[in-house]
PDB file of C-alpha atoms in Angstrom:
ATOM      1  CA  UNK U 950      97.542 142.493  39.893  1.00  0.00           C
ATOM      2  CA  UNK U 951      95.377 145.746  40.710  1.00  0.00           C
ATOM      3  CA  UNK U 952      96.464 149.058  38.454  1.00  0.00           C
ATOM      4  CA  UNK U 953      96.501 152.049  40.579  1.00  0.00           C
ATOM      5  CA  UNK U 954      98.739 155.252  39.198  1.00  0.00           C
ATOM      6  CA  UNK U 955      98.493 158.873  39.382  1.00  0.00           C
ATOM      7  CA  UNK U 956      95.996 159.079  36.401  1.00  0.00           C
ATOM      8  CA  UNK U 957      93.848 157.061  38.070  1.00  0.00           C
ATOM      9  CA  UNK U 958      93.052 159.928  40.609  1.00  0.00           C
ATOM     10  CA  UNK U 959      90.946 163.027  40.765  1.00  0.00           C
ATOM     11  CA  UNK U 960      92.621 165.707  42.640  1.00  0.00           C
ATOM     12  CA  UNK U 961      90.888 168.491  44.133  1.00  0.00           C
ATOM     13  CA  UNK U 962      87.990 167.623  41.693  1.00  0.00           C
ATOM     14  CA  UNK U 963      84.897 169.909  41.544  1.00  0.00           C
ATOM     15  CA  UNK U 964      81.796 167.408  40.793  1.00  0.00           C
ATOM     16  CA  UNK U 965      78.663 168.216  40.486  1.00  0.00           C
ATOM     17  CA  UNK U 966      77.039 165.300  42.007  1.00  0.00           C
ATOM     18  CA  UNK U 967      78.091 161.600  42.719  1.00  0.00           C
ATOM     19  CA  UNK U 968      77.258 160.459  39.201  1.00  0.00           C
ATOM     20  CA  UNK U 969      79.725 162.881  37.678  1.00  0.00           C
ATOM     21  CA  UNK U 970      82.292 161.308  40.145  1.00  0.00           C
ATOM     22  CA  UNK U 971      81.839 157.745  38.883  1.00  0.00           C
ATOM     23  CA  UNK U 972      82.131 158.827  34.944  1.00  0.00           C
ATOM     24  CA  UNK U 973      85.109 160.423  35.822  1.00  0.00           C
ATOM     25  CA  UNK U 974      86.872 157.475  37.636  1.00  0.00           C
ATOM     26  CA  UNK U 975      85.599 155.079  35.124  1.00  0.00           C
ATOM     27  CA  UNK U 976      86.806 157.452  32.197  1.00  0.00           C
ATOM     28  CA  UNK U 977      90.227 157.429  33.840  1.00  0.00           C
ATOM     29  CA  UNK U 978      90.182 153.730  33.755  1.00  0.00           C
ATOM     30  CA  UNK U 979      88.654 153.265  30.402  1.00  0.00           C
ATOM     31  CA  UNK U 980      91.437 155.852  29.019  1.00  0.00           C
ATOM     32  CA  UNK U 981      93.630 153.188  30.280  1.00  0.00           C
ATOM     33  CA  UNK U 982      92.077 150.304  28.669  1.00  0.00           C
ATOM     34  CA  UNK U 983      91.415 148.585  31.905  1.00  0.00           C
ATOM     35  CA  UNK U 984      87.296 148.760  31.487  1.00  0.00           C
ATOM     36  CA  UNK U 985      85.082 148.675  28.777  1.00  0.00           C
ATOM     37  CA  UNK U 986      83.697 151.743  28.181  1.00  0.00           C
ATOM     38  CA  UNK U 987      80.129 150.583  30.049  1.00  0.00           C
ATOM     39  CA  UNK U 988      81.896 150.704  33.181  1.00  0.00           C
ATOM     40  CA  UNK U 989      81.076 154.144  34.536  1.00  0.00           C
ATOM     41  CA  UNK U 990      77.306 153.529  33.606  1.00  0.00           C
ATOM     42  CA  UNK U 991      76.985 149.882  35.028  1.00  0.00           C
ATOM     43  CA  UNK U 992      78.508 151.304  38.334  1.00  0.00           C
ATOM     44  CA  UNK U 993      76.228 154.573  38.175  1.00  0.00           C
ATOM     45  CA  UNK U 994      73.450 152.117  38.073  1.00  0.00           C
ATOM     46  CA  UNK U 995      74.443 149.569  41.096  1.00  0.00           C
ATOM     47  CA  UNK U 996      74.922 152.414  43.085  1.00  0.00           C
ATOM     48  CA  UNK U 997      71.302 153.578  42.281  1.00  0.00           C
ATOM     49  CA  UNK U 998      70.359 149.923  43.245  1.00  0.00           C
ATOM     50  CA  UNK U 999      73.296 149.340  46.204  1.00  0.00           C
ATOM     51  CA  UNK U1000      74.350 152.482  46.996  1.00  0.00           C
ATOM     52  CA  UNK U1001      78.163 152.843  48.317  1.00  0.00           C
ATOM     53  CA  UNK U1002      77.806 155.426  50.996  1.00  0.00           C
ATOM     54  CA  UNK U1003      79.805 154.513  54.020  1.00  0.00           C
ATOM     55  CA  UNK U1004      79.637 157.277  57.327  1.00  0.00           C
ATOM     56  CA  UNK U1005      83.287 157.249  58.507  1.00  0.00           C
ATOM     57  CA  UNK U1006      84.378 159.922  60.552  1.00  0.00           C
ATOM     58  CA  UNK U1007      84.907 162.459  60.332  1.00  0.00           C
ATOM     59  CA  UNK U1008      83.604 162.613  57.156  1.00  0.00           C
ATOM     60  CA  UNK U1009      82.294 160.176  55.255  1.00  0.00           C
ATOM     61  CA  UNK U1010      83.607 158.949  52.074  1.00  0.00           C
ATOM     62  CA  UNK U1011      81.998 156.209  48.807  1.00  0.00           C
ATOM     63  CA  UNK U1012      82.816 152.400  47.680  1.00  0.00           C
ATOM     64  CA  UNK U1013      81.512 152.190  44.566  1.00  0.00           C
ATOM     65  CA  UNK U1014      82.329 149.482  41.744  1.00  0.00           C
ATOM     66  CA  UNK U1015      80.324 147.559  39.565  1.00  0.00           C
ATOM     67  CA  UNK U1016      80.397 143.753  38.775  1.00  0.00           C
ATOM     68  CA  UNK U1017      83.283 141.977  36.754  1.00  0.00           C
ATOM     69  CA  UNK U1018      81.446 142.557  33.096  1.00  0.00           C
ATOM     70  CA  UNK U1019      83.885 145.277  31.156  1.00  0.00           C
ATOM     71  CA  UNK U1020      86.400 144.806  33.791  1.00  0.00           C
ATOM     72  CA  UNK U1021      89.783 143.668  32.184  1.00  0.00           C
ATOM     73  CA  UNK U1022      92.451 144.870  34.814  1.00  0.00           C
ATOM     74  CA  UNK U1023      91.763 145.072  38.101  1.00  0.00           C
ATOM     75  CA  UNK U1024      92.184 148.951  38.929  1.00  0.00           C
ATOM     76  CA  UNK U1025      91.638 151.581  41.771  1.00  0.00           C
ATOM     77  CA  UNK U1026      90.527 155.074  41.423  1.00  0.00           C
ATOM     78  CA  UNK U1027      90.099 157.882  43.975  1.00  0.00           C
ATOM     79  CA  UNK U1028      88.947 160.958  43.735  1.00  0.00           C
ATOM     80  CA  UNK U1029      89.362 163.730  46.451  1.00  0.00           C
ATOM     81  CA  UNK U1030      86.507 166.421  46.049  1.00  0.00           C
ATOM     82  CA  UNK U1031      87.028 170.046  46.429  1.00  0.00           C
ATOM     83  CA  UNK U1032      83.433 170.326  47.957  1.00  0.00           C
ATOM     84  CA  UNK U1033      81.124 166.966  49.377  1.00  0.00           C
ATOM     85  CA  UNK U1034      78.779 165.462  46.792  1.00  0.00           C
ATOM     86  CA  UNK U1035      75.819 163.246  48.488  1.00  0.00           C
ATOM     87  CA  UNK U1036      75.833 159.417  47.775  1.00  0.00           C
ATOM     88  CA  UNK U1037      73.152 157.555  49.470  1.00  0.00           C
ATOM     89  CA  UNK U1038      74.503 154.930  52.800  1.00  0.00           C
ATOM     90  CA  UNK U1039      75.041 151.800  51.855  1.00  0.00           C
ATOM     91  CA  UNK U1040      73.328 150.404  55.277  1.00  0.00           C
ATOM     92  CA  UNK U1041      70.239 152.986  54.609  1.00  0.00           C
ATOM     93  CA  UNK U1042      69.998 153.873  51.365  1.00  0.00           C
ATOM     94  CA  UNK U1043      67.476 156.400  52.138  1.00  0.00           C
ATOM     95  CA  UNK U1044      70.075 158.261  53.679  1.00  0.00           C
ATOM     96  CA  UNK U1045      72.419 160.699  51.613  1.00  0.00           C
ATOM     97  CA  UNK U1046      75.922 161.451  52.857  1.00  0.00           C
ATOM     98  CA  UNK U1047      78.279 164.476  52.158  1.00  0.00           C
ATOM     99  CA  UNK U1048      80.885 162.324  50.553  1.00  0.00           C
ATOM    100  CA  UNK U1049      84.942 163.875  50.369  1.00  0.00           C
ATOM    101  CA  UNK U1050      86.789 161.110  49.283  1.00  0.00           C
ATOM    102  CA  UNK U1051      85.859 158.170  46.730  1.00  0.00           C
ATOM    103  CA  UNK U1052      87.214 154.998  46.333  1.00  0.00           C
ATOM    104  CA  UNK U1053      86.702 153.092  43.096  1.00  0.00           C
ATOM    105  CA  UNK U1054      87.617 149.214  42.906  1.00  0.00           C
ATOM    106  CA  UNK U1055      86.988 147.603  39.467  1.00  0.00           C
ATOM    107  CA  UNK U1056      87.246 144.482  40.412  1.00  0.00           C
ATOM    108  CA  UNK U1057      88.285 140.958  37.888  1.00  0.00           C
ATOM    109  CA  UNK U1058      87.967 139.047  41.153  1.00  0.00           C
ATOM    110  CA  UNK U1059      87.228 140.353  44.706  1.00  0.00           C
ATOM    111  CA  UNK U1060      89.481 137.461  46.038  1.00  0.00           C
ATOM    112  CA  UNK U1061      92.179 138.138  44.252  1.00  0.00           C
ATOM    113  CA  UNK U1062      92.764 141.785  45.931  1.00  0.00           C
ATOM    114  CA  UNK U1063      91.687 140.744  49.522  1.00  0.00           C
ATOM    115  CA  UNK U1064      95.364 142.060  50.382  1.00  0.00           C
ATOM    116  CA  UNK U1065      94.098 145.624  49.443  1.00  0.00           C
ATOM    117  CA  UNK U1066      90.474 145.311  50.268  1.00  0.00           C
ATOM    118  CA  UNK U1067      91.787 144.335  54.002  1.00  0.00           C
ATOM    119  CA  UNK U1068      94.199 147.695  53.818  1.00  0.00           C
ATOM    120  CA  UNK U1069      91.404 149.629  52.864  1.00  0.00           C
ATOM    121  CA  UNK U1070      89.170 148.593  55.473  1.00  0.00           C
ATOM    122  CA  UNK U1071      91.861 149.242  58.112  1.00  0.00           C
ATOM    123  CA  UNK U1072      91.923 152.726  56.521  1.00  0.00           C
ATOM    124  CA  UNK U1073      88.177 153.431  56.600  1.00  0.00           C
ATOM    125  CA  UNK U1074      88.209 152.419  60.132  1.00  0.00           C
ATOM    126  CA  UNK U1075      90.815 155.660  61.092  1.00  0.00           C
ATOM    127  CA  UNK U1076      89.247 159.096  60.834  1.00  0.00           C
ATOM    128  CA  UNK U1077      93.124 160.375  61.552  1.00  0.00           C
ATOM    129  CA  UNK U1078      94.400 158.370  58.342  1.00  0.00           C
ATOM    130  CA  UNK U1079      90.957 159.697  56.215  1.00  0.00           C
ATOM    131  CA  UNK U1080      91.954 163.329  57.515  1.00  0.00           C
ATOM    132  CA  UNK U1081      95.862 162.799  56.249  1.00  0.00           C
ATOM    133  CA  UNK U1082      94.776 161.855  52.981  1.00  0.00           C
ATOM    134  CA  UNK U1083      92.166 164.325  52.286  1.00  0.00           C
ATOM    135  CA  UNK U1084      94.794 166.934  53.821  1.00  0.00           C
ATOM    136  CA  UNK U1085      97.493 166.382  50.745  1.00  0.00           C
ATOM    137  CA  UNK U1086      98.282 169.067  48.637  1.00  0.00           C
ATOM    138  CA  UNK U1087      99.267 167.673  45.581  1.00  0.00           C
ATOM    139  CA  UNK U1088      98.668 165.056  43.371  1.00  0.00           C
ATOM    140  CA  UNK U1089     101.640 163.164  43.732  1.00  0.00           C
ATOM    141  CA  UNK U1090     101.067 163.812  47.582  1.00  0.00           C
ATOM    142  CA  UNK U1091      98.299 161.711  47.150  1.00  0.00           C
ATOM    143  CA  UNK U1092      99.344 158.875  45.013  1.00  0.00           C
ATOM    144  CA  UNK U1093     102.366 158.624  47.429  1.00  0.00           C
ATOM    145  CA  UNK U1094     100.332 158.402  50.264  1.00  0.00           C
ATOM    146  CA  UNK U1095      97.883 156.092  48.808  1.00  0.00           C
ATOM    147  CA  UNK U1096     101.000 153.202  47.750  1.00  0.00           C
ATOM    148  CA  UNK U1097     102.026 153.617  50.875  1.00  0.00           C
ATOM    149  CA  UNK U1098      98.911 153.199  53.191  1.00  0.00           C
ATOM    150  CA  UNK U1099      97.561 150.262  51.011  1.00  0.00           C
ATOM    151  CA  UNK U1100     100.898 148.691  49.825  1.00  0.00           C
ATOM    152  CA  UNK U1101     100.591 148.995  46.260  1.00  0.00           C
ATOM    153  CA  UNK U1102     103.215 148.163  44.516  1.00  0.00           C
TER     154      UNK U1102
ATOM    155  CA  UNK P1042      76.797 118.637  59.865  1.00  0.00           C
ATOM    156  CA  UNK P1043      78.547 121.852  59.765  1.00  0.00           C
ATOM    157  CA  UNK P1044      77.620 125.321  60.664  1.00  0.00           C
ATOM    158  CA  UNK P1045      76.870 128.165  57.991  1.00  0.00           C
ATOM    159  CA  UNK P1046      77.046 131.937  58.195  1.00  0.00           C
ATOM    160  CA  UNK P1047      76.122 133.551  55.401  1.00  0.00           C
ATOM    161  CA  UNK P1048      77.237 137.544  54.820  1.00  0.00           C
ATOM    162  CA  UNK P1049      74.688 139.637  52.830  1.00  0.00           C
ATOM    163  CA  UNK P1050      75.240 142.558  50.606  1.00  0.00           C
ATOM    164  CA  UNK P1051      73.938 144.361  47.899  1.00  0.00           C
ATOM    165  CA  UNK P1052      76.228 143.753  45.361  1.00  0.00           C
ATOM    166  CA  UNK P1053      77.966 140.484  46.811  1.00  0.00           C
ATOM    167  CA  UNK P1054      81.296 141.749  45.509  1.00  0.00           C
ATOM    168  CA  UNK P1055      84.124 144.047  47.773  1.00  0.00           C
ATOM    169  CA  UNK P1056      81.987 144.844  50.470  1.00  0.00           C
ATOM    170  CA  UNK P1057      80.939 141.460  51.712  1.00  0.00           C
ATOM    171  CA  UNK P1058      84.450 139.713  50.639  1.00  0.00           C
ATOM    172  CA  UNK P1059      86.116 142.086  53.196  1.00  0.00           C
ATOM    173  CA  UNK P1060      83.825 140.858  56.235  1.00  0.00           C
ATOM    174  CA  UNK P1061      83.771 137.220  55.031  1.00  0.00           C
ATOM    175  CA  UNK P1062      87.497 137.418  55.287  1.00  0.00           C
ATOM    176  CA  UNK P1063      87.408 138.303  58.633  1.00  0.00           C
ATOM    177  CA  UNK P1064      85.285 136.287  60.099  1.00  0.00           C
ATOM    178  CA  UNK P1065      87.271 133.246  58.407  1.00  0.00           C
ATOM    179  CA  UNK P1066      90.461 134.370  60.033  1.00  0.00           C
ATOM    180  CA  UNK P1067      88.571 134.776  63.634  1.00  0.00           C
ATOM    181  CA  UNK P1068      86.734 131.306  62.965  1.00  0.00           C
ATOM    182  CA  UNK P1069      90.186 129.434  61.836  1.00  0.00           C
ATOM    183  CA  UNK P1070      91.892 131.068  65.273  1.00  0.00           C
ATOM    184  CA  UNK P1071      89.061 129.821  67.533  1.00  0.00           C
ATOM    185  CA  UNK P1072      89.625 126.569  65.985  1.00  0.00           C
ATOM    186  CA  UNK P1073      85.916 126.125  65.024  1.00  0.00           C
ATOM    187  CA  UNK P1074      86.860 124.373  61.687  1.00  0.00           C
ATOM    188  CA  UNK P1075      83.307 123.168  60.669  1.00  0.00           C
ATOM    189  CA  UNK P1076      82.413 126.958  60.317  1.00  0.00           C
ATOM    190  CA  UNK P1077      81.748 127.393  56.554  1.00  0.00           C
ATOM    191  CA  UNK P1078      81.479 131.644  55.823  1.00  0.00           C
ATOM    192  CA  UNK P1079      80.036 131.996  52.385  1.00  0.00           C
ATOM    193  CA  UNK P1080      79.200 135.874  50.646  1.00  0.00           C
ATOM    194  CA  UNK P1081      75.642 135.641  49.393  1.00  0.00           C
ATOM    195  CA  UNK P1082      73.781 138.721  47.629  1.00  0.00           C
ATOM    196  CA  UNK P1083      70.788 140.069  49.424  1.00  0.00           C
ATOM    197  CA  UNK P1084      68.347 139.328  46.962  1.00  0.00           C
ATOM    198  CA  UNK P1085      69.241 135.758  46.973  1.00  0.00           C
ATOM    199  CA  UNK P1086      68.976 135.095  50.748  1.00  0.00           C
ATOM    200  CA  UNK P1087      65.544 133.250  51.059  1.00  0.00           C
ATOM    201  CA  UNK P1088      67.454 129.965  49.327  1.00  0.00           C
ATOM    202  CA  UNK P1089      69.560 129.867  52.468  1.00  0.00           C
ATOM    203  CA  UNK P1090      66.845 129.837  55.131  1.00  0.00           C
ATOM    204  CA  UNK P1091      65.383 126.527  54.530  1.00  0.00           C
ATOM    205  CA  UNK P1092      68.603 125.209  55.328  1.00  0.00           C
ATOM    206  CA  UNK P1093      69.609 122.746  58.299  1.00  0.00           C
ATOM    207  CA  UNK P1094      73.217 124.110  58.998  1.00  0.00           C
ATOM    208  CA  UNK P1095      72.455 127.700  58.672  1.00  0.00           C
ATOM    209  CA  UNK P1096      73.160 129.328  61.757  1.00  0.00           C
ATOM    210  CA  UNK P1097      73.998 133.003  61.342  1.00  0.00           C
ATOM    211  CA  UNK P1098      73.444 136.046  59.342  1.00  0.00           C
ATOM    212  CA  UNK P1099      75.912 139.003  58.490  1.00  0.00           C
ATOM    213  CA  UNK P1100      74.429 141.863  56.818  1.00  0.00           C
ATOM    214  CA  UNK P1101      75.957 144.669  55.907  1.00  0.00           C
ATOM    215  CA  UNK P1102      72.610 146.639  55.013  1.00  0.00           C
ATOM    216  CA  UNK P1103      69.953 147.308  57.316  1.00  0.00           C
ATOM    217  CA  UNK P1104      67.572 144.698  58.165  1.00  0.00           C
ATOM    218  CA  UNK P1105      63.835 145.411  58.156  1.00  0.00           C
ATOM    219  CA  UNK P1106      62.868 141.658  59.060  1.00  0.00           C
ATOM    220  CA  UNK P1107      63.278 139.167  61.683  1.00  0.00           C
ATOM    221  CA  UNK P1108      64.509 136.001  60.767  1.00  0.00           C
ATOM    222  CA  UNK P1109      65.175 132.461  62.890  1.00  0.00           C
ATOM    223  CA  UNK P1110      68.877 132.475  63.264  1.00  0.00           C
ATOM    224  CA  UNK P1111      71.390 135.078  64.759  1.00  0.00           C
ATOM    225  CA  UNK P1112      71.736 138.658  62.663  1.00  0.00           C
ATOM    226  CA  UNK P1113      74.874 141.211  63.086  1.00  0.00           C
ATOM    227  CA  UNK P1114      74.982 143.980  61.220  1.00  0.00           C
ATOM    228  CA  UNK P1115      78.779 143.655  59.289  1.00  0.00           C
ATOM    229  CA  UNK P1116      79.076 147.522  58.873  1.00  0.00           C
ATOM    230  CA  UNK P1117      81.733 147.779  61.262  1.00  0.00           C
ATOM    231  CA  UNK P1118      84.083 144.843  59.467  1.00  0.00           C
ATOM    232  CA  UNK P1119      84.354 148.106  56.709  1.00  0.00           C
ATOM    233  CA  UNK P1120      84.770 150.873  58.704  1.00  0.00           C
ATOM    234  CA  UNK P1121      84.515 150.759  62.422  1.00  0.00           C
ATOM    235  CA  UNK P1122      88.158 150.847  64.347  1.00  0.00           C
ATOM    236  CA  UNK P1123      90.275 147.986  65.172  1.00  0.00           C
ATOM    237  CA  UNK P1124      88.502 147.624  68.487  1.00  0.00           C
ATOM    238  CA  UNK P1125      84.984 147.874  66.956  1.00  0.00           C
ATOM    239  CA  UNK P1126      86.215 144.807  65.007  1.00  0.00           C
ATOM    240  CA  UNK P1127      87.392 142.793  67.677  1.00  0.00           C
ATOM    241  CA  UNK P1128      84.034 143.477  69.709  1.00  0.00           C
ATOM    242  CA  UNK P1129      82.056 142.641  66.490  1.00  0.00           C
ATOM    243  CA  UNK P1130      84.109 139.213  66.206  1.00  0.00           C
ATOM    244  CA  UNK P1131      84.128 138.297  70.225  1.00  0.00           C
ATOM    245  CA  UNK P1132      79.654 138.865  69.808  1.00  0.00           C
ATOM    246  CA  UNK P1133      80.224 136.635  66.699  1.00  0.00           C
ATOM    247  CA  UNK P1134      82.078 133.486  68.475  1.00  0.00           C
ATOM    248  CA  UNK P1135      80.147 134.082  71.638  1.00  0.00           C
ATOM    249  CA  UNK P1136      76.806 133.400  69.447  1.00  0.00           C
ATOM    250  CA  UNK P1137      78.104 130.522  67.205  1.00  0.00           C
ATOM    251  CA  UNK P1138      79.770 129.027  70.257  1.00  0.00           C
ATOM    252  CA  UNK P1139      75.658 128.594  71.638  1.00  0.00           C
ATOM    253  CA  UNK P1140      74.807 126.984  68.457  1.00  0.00           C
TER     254      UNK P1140
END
């Protein structure tokens, strides 16, 4: 069971910086009940540790998540940013990356979504698919798009 | 004895569960069923070393270290294309098929 729905997702969001990014996500999901309301500042801090930056092209977009601790429905958040906000690579993390698009799996058990953590690996890996989604114009667009690219029911 | 790769990340959670899934499905199609794939954290690799049926590293952060056995770096398993997958699986089996 993963939760994903349209108020799980930043539209056109204007964020200062990737921390602001995460407390919005994880406020989406705590409105919902599905994390404690830790979440956004466990995952602020495992990115400081393991960041989440991945470079996809053409631009590059975030993984973040925290461990299971305050996680009590599986859920995914995105956020698509008006402007880039830096989050540091997660294969250098002395790199930071202009990040567009955020993906935010709170995770009960990693095994128990490997259907949508193999979708969105198949999506990372197409910068025409990254370009579609950043490309909506709505909110709805985007939820749409998103159940339909990663199957969600 | 069977043969162990282990696949580092930071966090041990999404990242390295998505690679570890792939290279079970490759491993299961090349028939190579005493190939156990096991997600380890990082931090917690030196327990693995020591050990007799170790034979391969993933990592999906950069490596600033040499170690004994085989190392890939697993980016690609989360965000290279289809093809950069395939090549990063073939290098895989062509190693643990030496081994």
């Amino acid at each position: 069971m993963l939760e994903f729905n349209e108020s799980l997702v930043a539209f056109d969001l204007e964020a200062q910086d990737a921390r602001e990014v995460i407390e919005i996500l994880a406020g989406k999901m705590h409105a919902q009940e599905l994390v404690s309301v830790e979440y956004g500042a466990q995952t602020w801090e495992r990115e400081t540790i393991h960041p989440t930056g991945l470079p996809t092209k053409p631009f590059c977009i975030a993984f973040p998540h925290a461990d299971a601790d305050g996680v009590s429905c599986s859920a995914l958040g995105v956020a698509v940013l008006r402007k880039p906000v830096i989050f540091q690579n997660m294969a250098d993390p002395d790199e930071g990356l202009d990040v567009v698009l955020v993906f935010m799996l709170a995770n009960r058990d990693p095994e128990e979504q490997i259907h949508t953590l193999r979708n969105l690996a198949v999506l990372f890996g197409q910068p025409e698919k990254l370009v579609e989604l950043r490309d909506q114009t709505t909110l709805q667009g985007v939820v749409s798009w998103l159940r339909r690219e990663l199957r969600l029911s | 004895m069977g043969r162990l790769i282990v696949v580092a990340c930071g966090a041990g959670i999404n990242t390295s569960t998505i690679a570890e899934d792939s290279i079970r499905e490759r491993m299961a199609k090349e028939g190579f069923a005493d190939v156990e794939v096991k997600r380890i954290l990082m931090a917690d690799i030196e327990g693995y070393l020591t050990r007799d049926d170790l034979v391969m590293i993933v990592s999906m952060m950069k490596i600033f270290r040499t170690f004994d056995v085989p190392v890939f770096q697993g980016m690609p398993f989360l965000i290279g294309s289809q093809d950069e997958k395939n090549v990063l699986l073939d290098k895989i089996v062509e190693a643990i098929k030496k081994v």
